[in-house]
Amino acid sequence: MRGRFITFEGGEGAGKSTQISFLAAALERLGISVVQTREPGGSPGAEEVRALLVKGEAGRWDGISETLLLFAARRNHLQTVIRPALERGAWVLCDRFNDSTLAYQGYGRGLDPDWLAGLYQAVSEGLEPDLTLYLDVPVEVGLARAGRRGDDENRFEGLADAFHLKIRSGFQAIVRANPQRCATIDGMGSVDEIRRVILETVTSRLMGPGR
Ligand code: TYD
Protein backbone atom coordinates (compact mmCIF):
# COMPACT_ATOMS: atom_id res chain seq x y z
CA MET A 1 0.00 0.00 0.00
CA ARG A 2 1.17 3.50 -0.87
CA GLY A 3 2.47 5.51 2.06
CA ARG A 4 1.12 8.87 3.21
CA PHE A 5 2.59 12.24 2.41
CA ILE A 6 2.44 14.81 5.24
CA THR A 7 3.84 18.32 4.89
CA PHE A 8 4.60 20.78 7.70
CA GLU A 9 4.29 24.47 6.92
CA GLY A 10 4.73 27.71 8.82
CA GLY A 11 6.66 30.94 9.01
CA GLU A 12 10.15 31.33 10.46
CA GLY A 13 10.57 29.79 13.93
CA ALA A 14 7.17 28.09 14.00
CA GLY A 15 8.64 24.96 15.63
CA LYS A 16 8.18 22.58 12.71
CA SER A 17 11.38 20.58 13.03
CA THR A 18 10.80 19.63 16.69
CA GLN A 19 7.30 18.46 15.90
CA ILE A 20 8.32 16.50 12.80
CA SER A 21 10.74 14.48 14.90
CA PHE A 22 8.02 13.78 17.49
CA LEU A 23 5.56 12.64 14.83
CA ALA A 24 8.19 10.47 13.12
CA ALA A 25 8.93 8.72 16.42
CA ALA A 26 5.21 8.22 17.17
CA LEU A 27 4.56 6.69 13.72
CA GLU A 28 7.61 4.43 13.99
CA ARG A 29 6.28 3.14 17.32
CA LEU A 30 3.17 2.07 15.38
CA GLY A 31 5.39 0.08 13.01
CA ILE A 32 5.17 2.61 10.16
CA SER A 33 8.29 3.22 8.12
CA VAL A 34 8.99 6.97 8.03
CA VAL A 35 11.11 9.18 5.80
CA GLN A 36 11.85 12.62 7.27
CA THR A 37 12.83 15.21 4.72
CA ARG A 38 12.75 18.94 4.00
CA GLU A 39 12.53 21.64 1.35
CA PRO A 40 14.29 23.37 -0.14
CA GLY A 41 16.50 20.29 -0.31
CA GLY A 42 15.81 16.72 0.76
CA SER A 43 17.87 14.96 -1.95
CA PRO A 44 21.57 15.41 -2.77
CA GLY A 45 20.87 17.51 -5.88
CA ALA A 46 18.19 19.59 -4.18
CA GLU A 47 20.45 20.22 -1.16
CA GLU A 48 22.98 21.80 -3.54
CA VAL A 49 20.23 24.07 -4.86
CA ARG A 50 19.19 24.85 -1.27
CA ALA A 51 22.58 26.36 -0.53
CA LEU A 52 22.07 28.78 -3.43
CA LEU A 53 18.67 29.78 -2.05
CA VAL A 54 19.16 30.20 1.68
CA LYS A 55 22.62 31.76 1.82
CA GLY A 56 23.86 35.14 0.67
CA GLU A 57 22.26 38.50 0.07
CA ALA A 58 18.47 38.85 0.07
CA GLY A 59 18.66 40.53 -3.35
CA ARG A 60 20.79 37.78 -4.87
CA TRP A 61 17.87 36.28 -6.82
CA ASP A 62 14.73 37.96 -8.06
CA GLY A 63 11.43 36.21 -7.39
CA ILE A 64 11.27 34.39 -10.71
CA SER A 65 14.82 32.99 -10.52
CA GLU A 66 14.24 31.96 -6.91
CA THR A 67 11.03 30.18 -7.89
CA LEU A 68 12.64 28.29 -10.77
CA LEU A 69 15.44 27.12 -8.45
CA LEU A 70 12.84 25.95 -5.92
CA PHE A 71 10.93 23.98 -8.53
CA ALA A 72 14.08 22.42 -10.02
CA ALA A 73 14.98 21.25 -6.51
CA ARG A 74 11.40 20.08 -5.83
CA ARG A 75 11.28 17.94 -8.96
CA ASN A 76 14.54 16.20 -8.08
CA HIS A 77 13.31 15.67 -4.50
CA LEU A 78 10.01 14.20 -5.74
CA GLN A 79 11.71 11.92 -8.25
CA THR A 80 14.51 10.59 -6.08
CA VAL A 81 13.12 10.63 -2.53
CA ILE A 82 9.38 11.31 -2.10
CA ARG A 83 7.80 9.14 -4.81
CA PRO A 84 10.06 6.10 -4.24
CA ALA A 85 9.37 6.27 -0.48
CA LEU A 86 5.59 6.48 -0.95
CA GLU A 87 5.68 3.62 -3.44
CA ARG A 88 7.44 1.32 -0.99
CA GLY A 89 4.81 2.19 1.64
CA ALA A 90 6.78 4.62 3.78
CA TRP A 91 5.18 7.76 5.19
CA VAL A 92 6.97 10.92 4.11
CA LEU A 93 7.15 13.84 6.56
CA CYS A 94 8.38 16.94 4.78
CA ASP A 95 9.48 20.17 6.48
CA ARG A 96 8.01 22.75 4.04
CA PHE A 97 6.73 21.98 0.56
CA ASN A 98 4.76 23.73 -2.18
CA ASP A 99 2.60 25.85 0.16
CA SER A 100 5.82 27.61 1.19
CA THR A 101 6.27 28.61 -2.44
CA LEU A 102 2.71 29.94 -2.61
CA ALA A 103 3.20 31.81 0.67
CA TYR A 104 6.75 33.17 0.18
CA GLN A 105 7.02 33.63 -3.59
CA GLY A 106 3.29 34.16 -4.23
CA TYR A 107 1.88 36.12 -1.27
CA GLY A 108 5.29 37.42 -0.16
CA ARG A 109 6.98 38.35 -3.42
CA GLY A 110 3.79 38.88 -5.39
CA LEU A 111 4.31 36.29 -8.14
CA ASP A 112 1.24 35.18 -10.08
CA PRO A 113 -0.49 32.30 -8.24
CA ASP A 114 -1.68 30.76 -11.52
CA TRP A 115 1.90 30.66 -12.83
CA LEU A 116 3.00 29.00 -9.58
CA ALA A 117 0.14 26.48 -9.75
CA GLY A 118 1.06 25.61 -13.36
CA LEU A 119 4.70 25.05 -12.42
CA TYR A 120 3.66 22.86 -9.50
CA GLN A 121 1.41 20.79 -11.74
CA ALA A 122 4.23 20.27 -14.27
CA VAL A 123 6.80 19.39 -11.64
CA SER A 124 4.61 17.19 -9.42
CA GLU A 125 2.52 15.48 -12.12
CA GLY A 126 -0.44 15.85 -9.80
CA LEU A 127 1.00 14.45 -6.56
CA GLU A 128 -0.47 16.34 -3.58
CA PRO A 129 0.21 15.93 0.14
CA ASP A 130 -2.40 13.81 1.95
CA LEU A 131 -2.22 16.21 4.89
CA THR A 132 -0.62 19.60 5.50
CA LEU A 133 -0.09 20.74 9.09
CA TYR A 134 0.27 24.51 9.26
CA LEU A 135 1.91 25.69 12.50
CA ASP A 136 0.67 29.20 13.12
CA VAL A 137 2.58 31.65 15.34
CA PRO A 138 2.59 35.46 15.37
CA VAL A 139 5.37 36.89 13.20
CA GLU A 140 7.25 38.58 16.05
CA VAL A 141 7.35 35.36 18.08
CA GLY A 142 8.60 33.28 15.14
CA LEU A 143 11.30 35.77 14.16
CA ALA A 144 12.53 36.02 17.75
CA ARG A 145 12.80 32.22 17.95
CA ALA A 146 14.50 31.95 14.54
CA GLY A 147 16.97 34.71 15.45
CA ARG A 148 18.13 32.67 18.41
CA ARG A 149 19.30 29.83 16.19
CA GLY A 150 22.23 31.85 14.88
CA ASP A 151 22.92 29.75 11.78
CA ASP A 152 24.06 31.20 8.46
CA GLU A 153 20.90 30.20 6.58
CA ASN A 154 19.18 33.49 7.13
CA ARG A 155 18.62 34.96 3.69
CA PHE A 156 14.83 34.86 4.16
CA GLU A 157 14.78 35.71 7.89
CA GLY A 158 16.50 39.00 7.05
CA LEU A 159 13.59 40.27 4.98
CA ALA A 160 11.36 43.00 6.43
CA ASP A 161 8.63 42.26 8.98
CA ALA A 162 6.00 43.34 6.43
CA PHE A 163 7.10 40.45 4.21
CA HIS A 164 6.62 37.96 7.06
CA LEU A 165 3.16 39.38 7.81
CA LYS A 166 2.16 38.76 4.18
CA ILE A 167 3.47 35.22 4.45
CA ARG A 168 1.43 34.51 7.56
CA SER A 169 -1.80 35.78 6.01
CA GLY A 170 -0.88 33.84 2.85
CA PHE A 171 -0.59 30.56 4.76
CA GLN A 172 -3.88 31.30 6.51
CA ALA A 173 -5.56 31.88 3.13
CA ILE A 174 -4.10 28.65 1.72
CA VAL A 175 -5.51 26.67 4.67
CA ARG A 176 -8.95 28.30 4.24
CA ALA A 177 -8.93 27.43 0.52
CA ASN A 178 -7.89 23.79 1.11
CA PRO A 179 -9.73 22.63 4.23
CA GLN A 180 -9.69 18.94 3.22
CA ARG A 181 -5.92 18.82 2.94
CA CYS A 182 -4.80 21.39 5.51
CA ALA A 183 -5.13 21.82 9.28
CA THR A 184 -4.01 24.80 11.35
CA ILE A 185 -2.08 23.92 14.51
CA ASP A 186 -1.77 26.68 17.11
CA GLY A 187 2.00 27.03 17.49
CA MET A 188 1.72 29.01 20.74
CA GLY A 189 0.83 26.02 22.90
CA SER A 190 3.46 24.08 24.84
CA VAL A 191 5.64 21.70 22.84
CA ASP A 192 3.77 18.81 24.47
CA GLU A 193 0.33 20.23 23.74
CA ILE A 194 1.25 20.77 20.07
CA ARG A 195 2.62 17.24 19.86
CA ARG A 196 -0.71 15.88 21.17
CA VAL A 197 -2.83 17.97 18.77
CA ILE A 198 -0.71 16.89 15.79
CA LEU A 199 -1.04 13.22 16.71
CA GLU A 200 -4.81 13.58 17.07
CA THR A 201 -5.05 15.37 13.71
CA VAL A 202 -2.98 12.72 11.91
CA THR A 203 -4.99 9.93 13.53
CA SER A 204 -8.37 11.40 12.68
CA ARG A 205 -7.52 12.55 9.15
CA LEU A 206 -5.35 9.67 7.95
CA MET A 207 -6.09 6.65 10.12
CA GLY A 208 -9.85 6.82 10.59
CA PRO A 209 -12.30 4.16 9.41
CA GLY A 210 -12.15 3.56 5.67
CA ARG A 211 -8.65 5.02 5.33
P1 TYD B 1 13.85 26.36 6.18
O1 TYD B 1 15.27 26.05 6.40
O2 TYD B 1 12.87 25.26 6.22
O3 TYD B 1 13.47 27.51 7.21
P2 TYD B 1 12.80 27.32 8.62
O4 TYD B 1 13.86 26.73 9.49
O5 TYD B 1 12.39 28.69 9.00
O6 TYD B 1 11.64 26.41 8.41
O7 TYD B 1 13.64 27.10 4.78
C1 TYD B 1 14.53 28.07 4.34
C2 TYD B 1 13.82 29.27 3.80
O8 TYD B 1 13.30 29.02 2.49
C3 TYD B 1 12.66 29.75 4.62
O9 TYD B 1 12.92 31.10 4.96
C4 TYD B 1 11.49 29.71 3.69
C5 TYD B 1 12.08 29.68 2.33
N1 TYD B 1 11.28 28.97 1.32
C6 TYD B 1 10.68 29.69 0.28
O10 TYD B 1 10.78 30.91 0.22
N2 TYD B 1 9.94 29.02 -0.66
C7 TYD B 1 9.80 27.67 -0.64
O11 TYD B 1 9.13 27.09 -1.52
C8 TYD B 1 10.44 26.93 0.43
C9 TYD B 1 10.31 25.45 0.48
C10 TYD B 1 11.15 27.63 1.38
Tab-separated table of C-alpha atoms and ligand atoms in Angstrom:
chain	number	residue	atom	x	y	z
A	1	MET	CA	0.000	0.000	0.000
A	2	ARG	CA	1.165	3.495	-0.869
A	3	GLY	CA	2.473	5.511	2.062
A	4	ARG	CA	1.121	8.875	3.206
A	5	PHE	CA	2.594	12.241	2.410
A	6	ILE	CA	2.435	14.806	5.242
A	7	THR	CA	3.845	18.315	4.893
A	8	PHE	CA	4.603	20.781	7.695
A	9	GLU	CA	4.292	24.466	6.918
A	10	GLY	CA	4.727	27.707	8.823
A	11	GLY	CA	6.663	30.937	9.010
A	12	GLU	CA	10.149	31.329	10.463
A	13	GLY	CA	10.572	29.788	13.929
A	14	ALA	CA	7.171	28.086	14.003
A	15	GLY	CA	8.639	24.959	15.635
A	16	LYS	CA	8.179	22.577	12.707
A	17	SER	CA	11.382	20.578	13.030
A	18	THR	CA	10.804	19.627	16.691
A	19	GLN	CA	7.296	18.458	15.897
A	20	ILE	CA	8.318	16.499	12.798
A	21	SER	CA	10.742	14.484	14.902
A	22	PHE	CA	8.023	13.779	17.486
A	23	LEU	CA	5.562	12.639	14.828
A	24	ALA	CA	8.192	10.465	13.121
A	25	ALA	CA	8.935	8.716	16.422
A	26	ALA	CA	5.214	8.219	17.165
A	27	LEU	CA	4.565	6.694	13.723
A	28	GLU	CA	7.608	4.434	13.990
A	29	ARG	CA	6.284	3.137	17.318
A	30	LEU	CA	3.169	2.074	15.375
A	31	GLY	CA	5.390	0.079	13.014
A	32	ILE	CA	5.166	2.606	10.163
A	33	SER	CA	8.292	3.219	8.117
A	34	VAL	CA	8.986	6.972	8.025
A	35	VAL	CA	11.112	9.185	5.798
A	36	GLN	CA	11.847	12.615	7.275
A	37	THR	CA	12.835	15.209	4.723
A	38	ARG	CA	12.755	18.939	3.997
A	39	GLU	CA	12.528	21.638	1.352
A	40	PRO	CA	14.294	23.371	-0.141
A	41	GLY	CA	16.505	20.287	-0.314
A	42	GLY	CA	15.810	16.723	0.755
A	43	SER	CA	17.872	14.964	-1.955
A	44	PRO	CA	21.573	15.407	-2.774
A	45	GLY	CA	20.869	17.507	-5.881
A	46	ALA	CA	18.186	19.591	-4.181
A	47	GLU	CA	20.450	20.224	-1.163
A	48	GLU	CA	22.978	21.805	-3.539
A	49	VAL	CA	20.231	24.075	-4.858
A	50	ARG	CA	19.191	24.845	-1.269
A	51	ALA	CA	22.585	26.357	-0.532
A	52	LEU	CA	22.072	28.778	-3.428
A	53	LEU	CA	18.669	29.776	-2.049
A	54	VAL	CA	19.163	30.201	1.680
A	55	LYS	CA	22.624	31.761	1.824
A	56	GLY	CA	23.862	35.139	0.669
A	57	GLU	CA	22.262	38.503	0.072
A	58	ALA	CA	18.469	38.850	0.072
A	59	GLY	CA	18.663	40.532	-3.351
A	60	ARG	CA	20.787	37.781	-4.875
A	61	TRP	CA	17.868	36.278	-6.817
A	62	ASP	CA	14.728	37.959	-8.059
A	63	GLY	CA	11.434	36.211	-7.393
A	64	ILE	CA	11.275	34.386	-10.715
A	65	SER	CA	14.821	32.989	-10.518
A	66	GLU	CA	14.239	31.959	-6.909
A	67	THR	CA	11.025	30.177	-7.892
A	68	LEU	CA	12.642	28.287	-10.767
A	69	LEU	CA	15.436	27.117	-8.452
A	70	LEU	CA	12.844	25.952	-5.922
A	71	PHE	CA	10.926	23.984	-8.528
A	72	ALA	CA	14.077	22.424	-10.016
A	73	ALA	CA	14.977	21.252	-6.507
A	74	ARG	CA	11.400	20.082	-5.834
A	75	ARG	CA	11.277	17.943	-8.963
A	76	ASN	CA	14.541	16.204	-8.077
A	77	HIS	CA	13.310	15.668	-4.504
A	78	LEU	CA	10.007	14.204	-5.736
A	79	GLN	CA	11.707	11.917	-8.252
A	80	THR	CA	14.511	10.587	-6.083
A	81	VAL	CA	13.117	10.626	-2.527
A	82	ILE	CA	9.380	11.313	-2.104
A	83	ARG	CA	7.802	9.140	-4.806
A	84	PRO	CA	10.062	6.101	-4.238
A	85	ALA	CA	9.373	6.273	-0.479
A	86	LEU	CA	5.588	6.483	-0.955
A	87	GLU	CA	5.680	3.624	-3.442
A	88	ARG	CA	7.441	1.317	-0.989
A	89	GLY	CA	4.811	2.185	1.635
A	90	ALA	CA	6.784	4.623	3.785
A	91	TRP	CA	5.183	7.756	5.193
A	92	VAL	CA	6.966	10.916	4.113
A	93	LEU	CA	7.151	13.839	6.565
A	94	CYS	CA	8.380	16.937	4.783
A	95	ASP	CA	9.481	20.174	6.483
A	96	ARG	CA	8.012	22.751	4.044
A	97	PHE	CA	6.727	21.983	0.558
A	98	ASN	CA	4.757	23.727	-2.180
A	99	ASP	CA	2.605	25.847	0.162
A	100	SER	CA	5.817	27.609	1.194
A	101	THR	CA	6.266	28.611	-2.438
A	102	LEU	CA	2.706	29.935	-2.607
A	103	ALA	CA	3.203	31.811	0.669
A	104	TYR	CA	6.752	33.172	0.179
A	105	GLN	CA	7.021	33.634	-3.588
A	106	GLY	CA	3.291	34.155	-4.230
A	107	TYR	CA	1.883	36.122	-1.275
A	108	GLY	CA	5.293	37.419	-0.163
A	109	ARG	CA	6.981	38.353	-3.423
A	110	GLY	CA	3.788	38.882	-5.391
A	111	LEU	CA	4.308	36.292	-8.139
A	112	ASP	CA	1.240	35.176	-10.077
A	113	PRO	CA	-0.488	32.296	-8.236
A	114	ASP	CA	-1.685	30.756	-11.517
A	115	TRP	CA	1.899	30.655	-12.833
A	116	LEU	CA	2.998	28.998	-9.577
A	117	ALA	CA	0.138	26.485	-9.752
A	118	GLY	CA	1.062	25.613	-13.358
A	119	LEU	CA	4.697	25.048	-12.417
A	120	TYR	CA	3.664	22.860	-9.500
A	121	GLN	CA	1.412	20.793	-11.743
A	122	ALA	CA	4.227	20.270	-14.273
A	123	VAL	CA	6.796	19.389	-11.641
A	124	SER	CA	4.609	17.187	-9.425
A	125	GLU	CA	2.522	15.476	-12.117
A	126	GLY	CA	-0.442	15.850	-9.796
A	127	LEU	CA	1.005	14.448	-6.562
A	128	GLU	CA	-0.473	16.337	-3.577
A	129	PRO	CA	0.206	15.934	0.136
A	130	ASP	CA	-2.400	13.813	1.949
A	131	LEU	CA	-2.220	16.205	4.893
A	132	THR	CA	-0.620	19.604	5.497
A	133	LEU	CA	-0.087	20.741	9.086
A	134	TYR	CA	0.266	24.510	9.257
A	135	LEU	CA	1.912	25.694	12.504
A	136	ASP	CA	0.668	29.196	13.123
A	137	VAL	CA	2.582	31.647	15.337
A	138	PRO	CA	2.587	35.461	15.373
A	139	VAL	CA	5.367	36.889	13.200
A	140	GLU	CA	7.247	38.581	16.054
A	141	VAL	CA	7.350	35.361	18.080
A	142	GLY	CA	8.598	33.282	15.145
A	143	LEU	CA	11.303	35.768	14.163
A	144	ALA	CA	12.533	36.021	17.752
A	145	ARG	CA	12.799	32.222	17.945
A	146	ALA	CA	14.503	31.946	14.539
A	147	GLY	CA	16.972	34.709	15.449
A	148	ARG	CA	18.126	32.673	18.410
A	149	ARG	CA	19.303	29.825	16.192
A	150	GLY	CA	22.234	31.845	14.881
A	151	ASP	CA	22.922	29.752	11.783
A	152	ASP	CA	24.062	31.204	8.457
A	153	GLU	CA	20.896	30.197	6.576
A	154	ASN	CA	19.180	33.492	7.133
A	155	ARG	CA	18.622	34.955	3.686
A	156	PHE	CA	14.830	34.858	4.162
A	157	GLU	CA	14.781	35.709	7.885
A	158	GLY	CA	16.501	39.004	7.053
A	159	LEU	CA	13.586	40.267	4.982
A	160	ALA	CA	11.359	42.998	6.429
A	161	ASP	CA	8.634	42.261	8.984
A	162	ALA	CA	6.005	43.338	6.432
A	163	PHE	CA	7.100	40.450	4.207
A	164	HIS	CA	6.619	37.962	7.057
A	165	LEU	CA	3.160	39.380	7.807
A	166	LYS	CA	2.156	38.759	4.180
A	167	ILE	CA	3.468	35.225	4.449
A	168	ARG	CA	1.426	34.506	7.563
A	169	SER	CA	-1.798	35.782	6.012
A	170	GLY	CA	-0.884	33.842	2.854
A	171	PHE	CA	-0.589	30.562	4.757
A	172	GLN	CA	-3.878	31.300	6.513
A	173	ALA	CA	-5.564	31.882	3.132
A	174	ILE	CA	-4.100	28.646	1.716
A	175	VAL	CA	-5.514	26.674	4.665
A	176	ARG	CA	-8.945	28.299	4.244
A	177	ALA	CA	-8.935	27.435	0.524
A	178	ASN	CA	-7.892	23.787	1.108
A	179	PRO	CA	-9.728	22.631	4.231
A	180	GLN	CA	-9.694	18.939	3.224
A	181	ARG	CA	-5.920	18.819	2.940
A	182	CYS	CA	-4.799	21.394	5.507
A	183	ALA	CA	-5.131	21.824	9.285
A	184	THR	CA	-4.009	24.801	11.353
A	185	ILE	CA	-2.083	23.921	14.511
A	186	ASP	CA	-1.772	26.675	17.113
A	187	GLY	CA	2.003	27.025	17.492
A	188	MET	CA	1.724	29.012	20.738
A	189	GLY	CA	0.828	26.015	22.898
A	190	SER	CA	3.461	24.083	24.838
A	191	VAL	CA	5.636	21.698	22.845
A	192	ASP	CA	3.771	18.807	24.467
A	193	GLU	CA	0.333	20.229	23.737
A	194	ILE	CA	1.252	20.768	20.074
A	195	ARG	CA	2.616	17.237	19.861
A	196	ARG	CA	-0.711	15.878	21.172
A	197	VAL	CA	-2.827	17.975	18.770
A	198	ILE	CA	-0.710	16.892	15.793
A	199	LEU	CA	-1.035	13.222	16.706
A	200	GLU	CA	-4.815	13.584	17.072
A	201	THR	CA	-5.047	15.365	13.714
A	202	VAL	CA	-2.978	12.722	11.910
A	203	THR	CA	-4.991	9.929	13.529
A	204	SER	CA	-8.373	11.404	12.681
A	205	ARG	CA	-7.515	12.551	9.154
A	206	LEU	CA	-5.352	9.666	7.949
A	207	MET	CA	-6.086	6.652	10.123
A	208	GLY	CA	-9.847	6.822	10.588
A	209	PRO	CA	-12.304	4.161	9.408
A	210	GLY	CA	-12.152	3.560	5.668
A	211	ARG	CA	-8.647	5.022	5.328
B	1	TYD	P1	13.852	26.361	6.177
B	1	TYD	O1	15.272	26.046	6.400
B	1	TYD	O2	12.872	25.264	6.221
B	1	TYD	O3	13.467	27.514	7.208
B	1	TYD	P2	12.803	27.317	8.622
B	1	TYD	O4	13.856	26.728	9.489
B	1	TYD	O5	12.395	28.693	8.997
B	1	TYD	O6	11.645	26.413	8.412
B	1	TYD	O7	13.636	27.103	4.784
B	1	TYD	C1	14.529	28.068	4.343
B	1	TYD	C2	13.821	29.273	3.801
B	1	TYD	O8	13.303	29.019	2.490
B	1	TYD	C3	12.657	29.748	4.623
B	1	TYD	O9	12.916	31.100	4.960
B	1	TYD	C4	11.486	29.712	3.694
B	1	TYD	C5	12.082	29.676	2.329
B	1	TYD	N1	11.276	28.974	1.316
B	1	TYD	C6	10.677	29.693	0.283
B	1	TYD	O10	10.778	30.909	0.218
B	1	TYD	N2	9.941	29.022	-0.659
B	1	TYD	C7	9.799	27.671	-0.643
B	1	TYD	O11	9.132	27.087	-1.517
B	1	TYD	C8	10.438	26.930	0.428
B	1	TYD	C9	10.313	25.445	0.481
B	1	TYD	C10	11.153	27.629	1.382
